[in-house]
Coordinates of C-alpha atoms in Angstrom, one line a residue:
M1 CA 269.6 61.3 -180.7
R2 CA 273.0 61.9 -180.2
R3 CA 274.1 62.4 -176.4
T4 CA 275.9 65.7 -175.3
V5 CA 279.7 65.7 -176.3
V6 CA 281.8 64.6 -173.6
T7 CA 285.5 64.3 -174.6
R8 CA 287.0 61.3 -174.2
T9 CA 290.1 59.3 -174.9
G10 CA 290.9 56.2 -174.7
L11 CA 288.8 52.6 -174.4
S12 CA 286.1 55.6 -173.8
A13 CA 286.0 56.3 -177.3
L14 CA 284.8 52.5 -178.2
L15 CA 281.7 53.6 -176.3
L16 CA 279.9 55.8 -178.8
L17 CA 279.9 52.7 -181.0
G18 CA 279.3 49.7 -178.3
T19 CA 278.4 49.2 -175.1
W20 CA 280.3 51.0 -172.6
A21 CA 279.3 48.8 -169.2
A22 CA 280.6 45.8 -168.4
V23 CA 280.6 43.3 -165.2
G24 CA 279.6 40.0 -164.0
L25 CA 280.5 37.4 -162.5
A26 CA 281.2 33.9 -164.0
P27 CA 278.2 31.2 -164.3
A28 CA 277.1 30.2 -161.6
A29 CA 279.5 26.9 -162.2
A30 CA 282.6 29.4 -162.0
A31 CA 284.7 29.7 -158.7
S32 CA 283.5 32.8 -156.4
P33 CA 285.0 36.1 -158.2
T34 CA 288.3 36.8 -157.4
P35 CA 289.8 39.2 -154.6
A36 CA 289.4 42.9 -155.6
P37 CA 292.4 44.9 -157.4
A38 CA 293.8 48.0 -155.7
P39 CA 291.4 50.3 -156.8
G40 CA 292.3 53.3 -159.7
V41 CA 292.0 56.5 -157.7
T42 CA 292.1 59.3 -160.2
A43 CA 291.2 62.9 -159.4
G44 CA 287.4 62.7 -160.8
L45 CA 286.9 59.5 -158.2
L46 CA 288.0 61.4 -155.3
S47 CA 286.5 64.7 -156.4
A48 CA 283.0 63.0 -156.5
M49 CA 283.4 61.7 -153.3
R50 CA 284.3 65.0 -151.7
E51 CA 280.7 66.1 -153.8
D52 CA 278.8 63.1 -152.8
L53 CA 280.1 62.0 -149.2
G54 CA 281.6 65.0 -147.8
L55 CA 285.0 63.5 -147.5
T56 CA 288.5 65.2 -148.0
E57 CA 290.9 63.9 -150.4
S58 CA 293.2 62.1 -148.2
Q59 CA 289.2 60.7 -146.6
A60 CA 288.9 59.5 -149.9
K61 CA 291.9 57.9 -149.9
A62 CA 292.1 55.6 -147.0
R63 CA 288.2 54.7 -147.2
L64 CA 289.0 53.1 -150.7
A65 CA 291.9 51.3 -149.4
A66 CA 290.1 50.5 -146.0
E67 CA 287.0 49.6 -147.9
K68 CA 289.6 47.3 -150.2
T69 CA 290.3 45.0 -147.2
A70 CA 287.2 44.8 -145.4
T71 CA 285.9 43.0 -148.7
A72 CA 289.0 40.6 -148.5
V73 CA 288.2 40.3 -144.7
E74 CA 283.8 39.7 -144.9
G75 CA 284.3 36.0 -146.4
K76 CA 286.8 34.6 -144.0
A77 CA 285.3 36.6 -140.7
R78 CA 282.4 35.3 -141.8
R79 CA 283.8 31.3 -142.0
A80 CA 285.3 32.2 -138.3
A81 CA 282.1 33.3 -136.5
G82 CA 280.3 30.0 -137.6
S83 CA 276.3 29.5 -137.1
S84 CA 277.1 32.7 -133.9
Y85 CA 277.1 34.5 -137.1
G86 CA 275.0 37.8 -137.0
G87 CA 276.6 39.8 -140.8
S88 CA 278.5 42.6 -140.7
W89 CA 279.4 46.0 -141.8
F90 CA 281.7 48.7 -143.4
D91 CA 282.2 51.4 -140.3
A92 CA 283.4 54.3 -141.6
A93 CA 283.8 55.8 -138.8
D94 CA 287.4 53.7 -138.1
N95 CA 287.3 52.3 -141.6
T96 CA 287.3 48.4 -140.1
L97 CA 284.8 45.6 -141.2
A98 CA 282.7 45.2 -138.3
V99 CA 281.0 41.5 -137.4
A100 CA 278.6 40.7 -134.8
V101 CA 278.3 37.2 -133.4
T102 CA 276.0 35.8 -131.3
N103 CA 278.3 33.8 -128.8
E104 CA 281.4 35.5 -128.0
D105 CA 283.4 32.6 -127.9
R106 CA 283.9 33.1 -131.5
A107 CA 285.3 36.7 -131.4
D108 CA 289.0 35.9 -131.0
A109 CA 289.1 33.9 -133.7
V110 CA 287.0 36.8 -135.6
R111 CA 289.3 39.1 -134.7
A112 CA 291.8 37.4 -135.9
T113 CA 291.2 37.8 -139.6
G114 CA 291.3 41.6 -139.2
A115 CA 287.4 42.2 -138.5
T116 CA 286.1 43.8 -134.6
V117 CA 283.4 42.5 -132.9
R118 CA 280.0 43.2 -131.7
V119 CA 278.2 40.4 -129.3
V120 CA 274.5 40.6 -130.2
K121 CA 271.1 38.3 -129.8
H122 CA 269.9 37.4 -133.1
S123 CA 272.2 35.4 -135.4
A124 CA 271.8 36.1 -139.4
R125 CA 270.2 32.9 -139.8
Q126 CA 267.5 33.9 -137.3
L127 CA 267.3 37.6 -139.1
D128 CA 266.8 36.2 -142.5
A129 CA 264.0 33.8 -141.7
A130 CA 261.9 36.6 -139.9
K131 CA 262.5 38.3 -143.7
S132 CA 261.5 35.1 -145.8
R133 CA 258.3 35.7 -143.4
I134 CA 257.1 39.0 -143.8
D135 CA 258.0 37.8 -147.7
A136 CA 255.4 35.8 -147.8
L137 CA 253.2 38.6 -146.6
D138 CA 250.7 41.2 -149.1
A139 CA 252.7 45.0 -148.8
P140 CA 250.2 47.7 -149.2
D141 CA 251.9 50.6 -151.3
G142 CA 252.5 52.5 -147.8
V143 CA 255.2 50.0 -147.3
S144 CA 258.4 51.0 -148.7
S145 CA 260.9 47.8 -148.0
W146 CA 262.4 46.0 -145.5
H147 CA 265.7 44.3 -145.0
V148 CA 267.4 42.8 -142.7
D149 CA 269.9 45.4 -140.7
P150 CA 273.0 43.8 -139.3
K151 CA 273.7 46.5 -137.1
A152 CA 270.7 47.2 -135.3
N153 CA 270.3 42.8 -135.5
R154 CA 266.5 44.1 -136.3
V155 CA 264.7 43.2 -139.5
V156 CA 264.3 47.1 -140.7
V157 CA 260.7 47.8 -142.5
N158 CA 260.0 50.9 -144.2
V159 CA 257.1 53.0 -144.3
V160 CA 256.1 56.0 -146.2
A161 CA 256.1 58.6 -143.5
A162 CA 252.4 59.5 -145.2
H163 CA 251.0 56.5 -144.8
Q164 CA 252.0 55.0 -141.8
S165 CA 248.7 56.0 -140.3
D166 CA 247.1 53.8 -143.2
N167 CA 244.6 50.5 -141.5
D168 CA 246.5 48.3 -144.6
V169 CA 249.7 49.7 -143.5
R170 CA 249.6 49.4 -139.6
D171 CA 248.1 46.0 -140.5
F172 CA 250.8 45.0 -142.0
V173 CA 253.3 45.9 -139.3
A174 CA 251.6 44.3 -136.5
R175 CA 252.0 41.2 -138.7
A176 CA 255.2 41.8 -139.6
R177 CA 256.7 41.9 -136.2
Q178 CA 255.2 38.6 -135.5
A179 CA 257.3 37.5 -138.1
G180 CA 260.8 38.0 -135.5
P181 CA 262.6 40.8 -134.3
V182 CA 260.9 44.1 -136.3
T183 CA 261.8 47.8 -135.9
V184 CA 259.8 50.4 -138.5
K185 CA 261.3 53.2 -140.2
E186 CA 259.6 56.5 -141.9
T187 CA 260.9 57.3 -145.6
A188 CA 260.0 60.3 -147.0
E189 CA 258.3 58.5 -150.5
A190 CA 257.6 55.6 -151.8
P191 CA 260.3 53.3 -154.3
R192 CA 259.6 53.9 -158.2
T193 CA 261.5 52.5 -160.6
F194 CA 263.9 54.7 -163.1
A195 CA 263.1 53.7 -166.4
A196 CA 261.7 57.4 -169.1
G197 CA 260.6 57.8 -171.7
T198 CA 262.7 58.6 -175.3
V199 CA 264.5 61.9 -175.1
G200 CA 267.2 62.7 -177.1
G201 CA 271.5 61.5 -175.9
D202 CA 270.8 58.7 -173.9
P203 CA 272.1 55.2 -174.0
Y204 CA 269.4 53.0 -175.5
Y205 CA 266.3 52.7 -176.0
T206 CA 263.3 49.8 -176.6
G207 CA 259.9 50.8 -177.5
N208 CA 258.9 54.4 -175.9
V209 CA 261.3 53.7 -172.7
R210 CA 264.5 54.9 -172.4
C211 CA 266.7 53.2 -169.8
S212 CA 270.8 52.6 -168.9
I213 CA 273.6 49.6 -169.9
G214 CA 274.5 48.5 -167.0
F215 CA 277.7 45.6 -167.4
S216 CA 279.3 44.2 -170.3
V217 CA 278.8 40.5 -170.5
Y218 CA 280.3 38.1 -173.1
G219 CA 277.4 38.3 -176.0
G220 CA 275.7 41.2 -174.7
F221 CA 275.3 43.8 -171.9
V222 CA 272.6 43.4 -168.1
T223 CA 270.3 45.7 -167.4
A224 CA 266.9 46.4 -165.4
G225 CA 264.1 43.6 -166.1
H226 CA 261.6 46.9 -165.8
C227 CA 263.1 48.3 -169.5
G228 CA 261.6 45.3 -171.2
Q229 CA 260.6 41.9 -171.9
A230 CA 262.2 38.7 -173.5
G231 CA 262.4 39.5 -177.0
A232 CA 262.0 43.5 -177.4
S233 CA 264.1 45.0 -179.7
V234 CA 266.9 47.6 -178.6
S235 CA 268.5 50.4 -180.2
G236 CA 271.1 52.5 -179.5
W237 CA 271.7 56.0 -178.3
D238 CA 272.5 56.7 -182.3
G239 CA 268.6 54.9 -183.0
S240 CA 271.2 52.2 -185.3
Y241 CA 269.6 48.1 -183.6
I242 CA 271.7 46.7 -180.8
G243 CA 270.0 43.2 -180.0
N244 CA 267.0 42.4 -178.0
F245 CA 265.9 40.9 -175.0
Q246 CA 267.5 37.7 -174.5
G247 CA 266.1 37.6 -170.8
S248 CA 264.0 39.5 -168.8
S249 CA 262.6 39.5 -165.3
F250 CA 260.5 42.0 -163.0
P251 CA 258.8 41.9 -160.9
G252 CA 260.4 39.9 -158.2
D253 CA 263.2 40.7 -159.5
D254 CA 264.4 43.1 -161.6
Y255 CA 267.3 42.2 -164.1
A256 CA 267.5 41.3 -167.7
W257 CA 270.4 40.8 -170.9
V258 CA 270.3 42.2 -174.1
N259 CA 272.4 40.2 -176.4
V260 CA 275.3 42.6 -178.4
G261 CA 275.7 42.9 -182.3
S262 CA 275.0 44.5 -185.5
G263 CA 278.5 46.9 -185.8
W264 CA 278.6 47.0 -181.5
W265 CA 280.6 44.9 -179.7
T266 CA 281.2 45.7 -175.6
V267 CA 284.2 46.5 -173.1
P268 CA 284.9 46.6 -170.0
V269 CA 284.1 49.8 -169.1
V270 CA 281.6 52.3 -167.4
L271 CA 281.1 56.1 -168.8
G272 CA 282.3 59.0 -166.5
W273 CA 280.3 61.1 -168.5
G274 CA 283.5 63.6 -167.5
A275 CA 282.7 64.0 -163.7
V276 CA 285.3 60.9 -164.0
P277 CA 287.6 59.3 -166.2
D278 CA 285.7 56.5 -167.8
Q279 CA 286.2 53.3 -165.6
L280 CA 287.4 49.7 -166.5
V281 CA 285.8 46.6 -164.9
R282 CA 287.9 44.5 -163.0
G283 CA 285.2 42.2 -161.4
S284 CA 282.5 41.7 -159.1
A285 CA 283.9 41.5 -155.5
E286 CA 280.6 42.4 -153.6
A287 CA 281.4 45.2 -151.2
P288 CA 279.8 45.6 -147.6
V289 CA 277.2 47.6 -145.8
G290 CA 278.6 50.9 -144.8
A291 CA 280.9 51.1 -148.0
S292 CA 281.1 54.3 -150.5
I293 CA 279.6 52.9 -154.0
C294 CA 279.2 55.1 -157.0
R295 CA 276.3 54.6 -160.3
S296 CA 276.8 55.7 -163.8
G297 CA 272.6 56.1 -165.6
S298 CA 271.8 58.0 -169.0
T299 CA 270.4 61.1 -166.8
S300 CA 272.2 61.9 -163.4
R301 CA 275.7 60.3 -165.1
W302 CA 277.9 60.2 -162.5
H303 CA 276.8 60.5 -158.1
C304 CA 278.0 58.5 -155.8
G305 CA 277.0 57.2 -151.5
N306 CA 277.3 54.2 -149.5
V307 CA 276.2 51.2 -149.4
L308 CA 273.1 51.7 -146.7
A309 CA 271.6 47.5 -147.2
K310 CA 271.7 44.3 -148.6
N311 CA 268.5 41.7 -149.4
E312 CA 266.3 44.5 -148.8
T313 CA 262.5 43.8 -149.9
V314 CA 261.2 46.5 -152.5
N315 CA 257.2 47.4 -152.6
Y316 CA 257.2 48.7 -155.9
S317 CA 253.7 49.4 -157.3
Q318 CA 254.3 46.4 -160.2
G319 CA 254.5 44.6 -157.6
A320 CA 258.0 43.4 -154.9
V321 CA 261.5 42.8 -156.2
H322 CA 263.6 41.0 -153.3
Q323 CA 267.2 40.9 -153.0
M324 CA 267.8 44.2 -153.6
T325 CA 271.1 46.2 -152.7
K326 CA 269.9 49.6 -150.8
T327 CA 272.8 52.7 -151.3
S328 CA 272.2 56.8 -150.6
A329 CA 273.6 57.7 -154.3
C330 CA 270.8 59.2 -156.0
A331 CA 269.5 58.2 -159.5
E332 CA 266.6 60.2 -161.5
P333 CA 264.1 58.8 -164.8
G334 CA 266.5 57.3 -167.5
D335 CA 269.0 55.9 -164.7
S336 CA 267.4 52.3 -164.8
G337 CA 269.5 49.7 -165.5
G338 CA 272.6 51.6 -165.1
S339 CA 275.7 50.5 -163.7
F340 CA 276.9 50.9 -159.7
L341 CA 280.5 50.4 -158.9
S342 CA 282.7 50.4 -155.7
G343 CA 285.7 50.9 -156.9
D344 CA 286.7 49.1 -160.1
Q345 CA 284.2 46.2 -159.1
A346 CA 281.1 45.8 -160.3
Q347 CA 278.3 45.4 -157.6
G348 CA 274.7 45.6 -159.5
V349 CA 272.2 47.4 -161.9
T350 CA 270.3 50.5 -161.3
S351 CA 266.4 49.4 -160.4
G352 CA 264.5 52.1 -159.1
G353 CA 264.1 54.4 -155.7
W354 CA 262.9 57.7 -154.4
G355 CA 264.1 61.7 -155.1
N356 CA 266.2 63.1 -157.1
C357 CA 269.9 64.3 -157.5
G358 CA 268.6 68.7 -156.5
S359 CA 267.7 67.2 -153.2
G360 CA 268.6 63.8 -152.6
G361 CA 267.4 60.1 -152.0
E362 CA 267.4 56.3 -152.3
T363 CA 268.4 54.2 -155.0
W364 CA 268.1 50.5 -155.1
H365 CA 270.3 47.9 -157.1
Q366 CA 270.3 44.5 -158.3
P367 CA 273.2 42.7 -158.1
I368 CA 275.3 41.8 -160.1
N369 CA 276.5 38.5 -159.4
E370 CA 273.2 37.5 -159.0
I371 CA 272.3 38.2 -162.3
L372 CA 275.4 36.6 -163.8
G373 CA 274.7 33.4 -162.4
R374 CA 271.3 33.3 -163.2
Y375 CA 271.1 33.4 -167.3
G376 CA 275.3 32.0 -166.9
L377 CA 276.8 35.0 -168.1
T378 CA 280.4 36.1 -167.7
L379 CA 281.5 39.8 -167.1
H380 CA 283.2 41.2 -169.2
T381 CA 286.5 42.5 -167.4
A382 CA 289.6 44.5 -168.1

């Protein structure tokens, strides 16, 4: 069951013997994550951004620098907007953070933080309340997901194209529109989780399921909840015993953590699979909507995309999962639980999506800071 050989040096050599991914934030009682340091701009990372995002090398470098600034500005801009805050997103067209406000009187204060301003009708609080009312509805299989879109200033309900005329889908959409400002969009396929049956050369197994390690925490690693229930035994790529699921939640949430022992240990590294150098994890500052993001998984390995939405409710066949982040990075079965990174900052663990890395698609992750706060874990950082 040995994985395909990938040349590694330095810290990456540890990955063959231990957990290879690692991040998160401090327990719920701890302080907020520190601002992200400058991301390591390597040739491999720039190559991945060229391939997956269509950027030149200079564009990729400029975007990484601008995204770091936007991440630092977002909290200040939200505080400046106050109750007028309508959401924010990274605007890749001009490499700035855009902030929506309902009261133009707050615009100058928001601009003073370095953000651009859009005046909108609905506040983020109003949109979140509308989404919460939709969360309480029973969604049919033909409804893929729903989330607040700050740029559109509406709640977006995604419907699978082949099911948009189904009576139960039309009824759900009608009830959703009663909850608040709603826009309906089509999606190509229904979401599914990315676990897979046992095959050789993969990071970890539980029963006949293969998944991917997310991020190292002190004492173990975090991953997807649908990969195993609490108490389930976990073995590594070489078949040796790692530990057990200490906590797991799915559906509703999609996160879990596994203790590490028996000769395994944790390191603050995410595997680059030879596409990029193995990545050090230095924190868990959350990237804004519109920022670039990359993910690592045991099937499709390393791919990049953009953050499309936050706090999206995903309607899997097993049940709805809340507070997910949607991205345009592709994934495939076996990638579940794997790492999402923005620069050197942990973002979350892969949950599911639709499509594949040949034809494209979308993927959701469960935010890392929520997982760490839920279980009182501390991210292992470099």
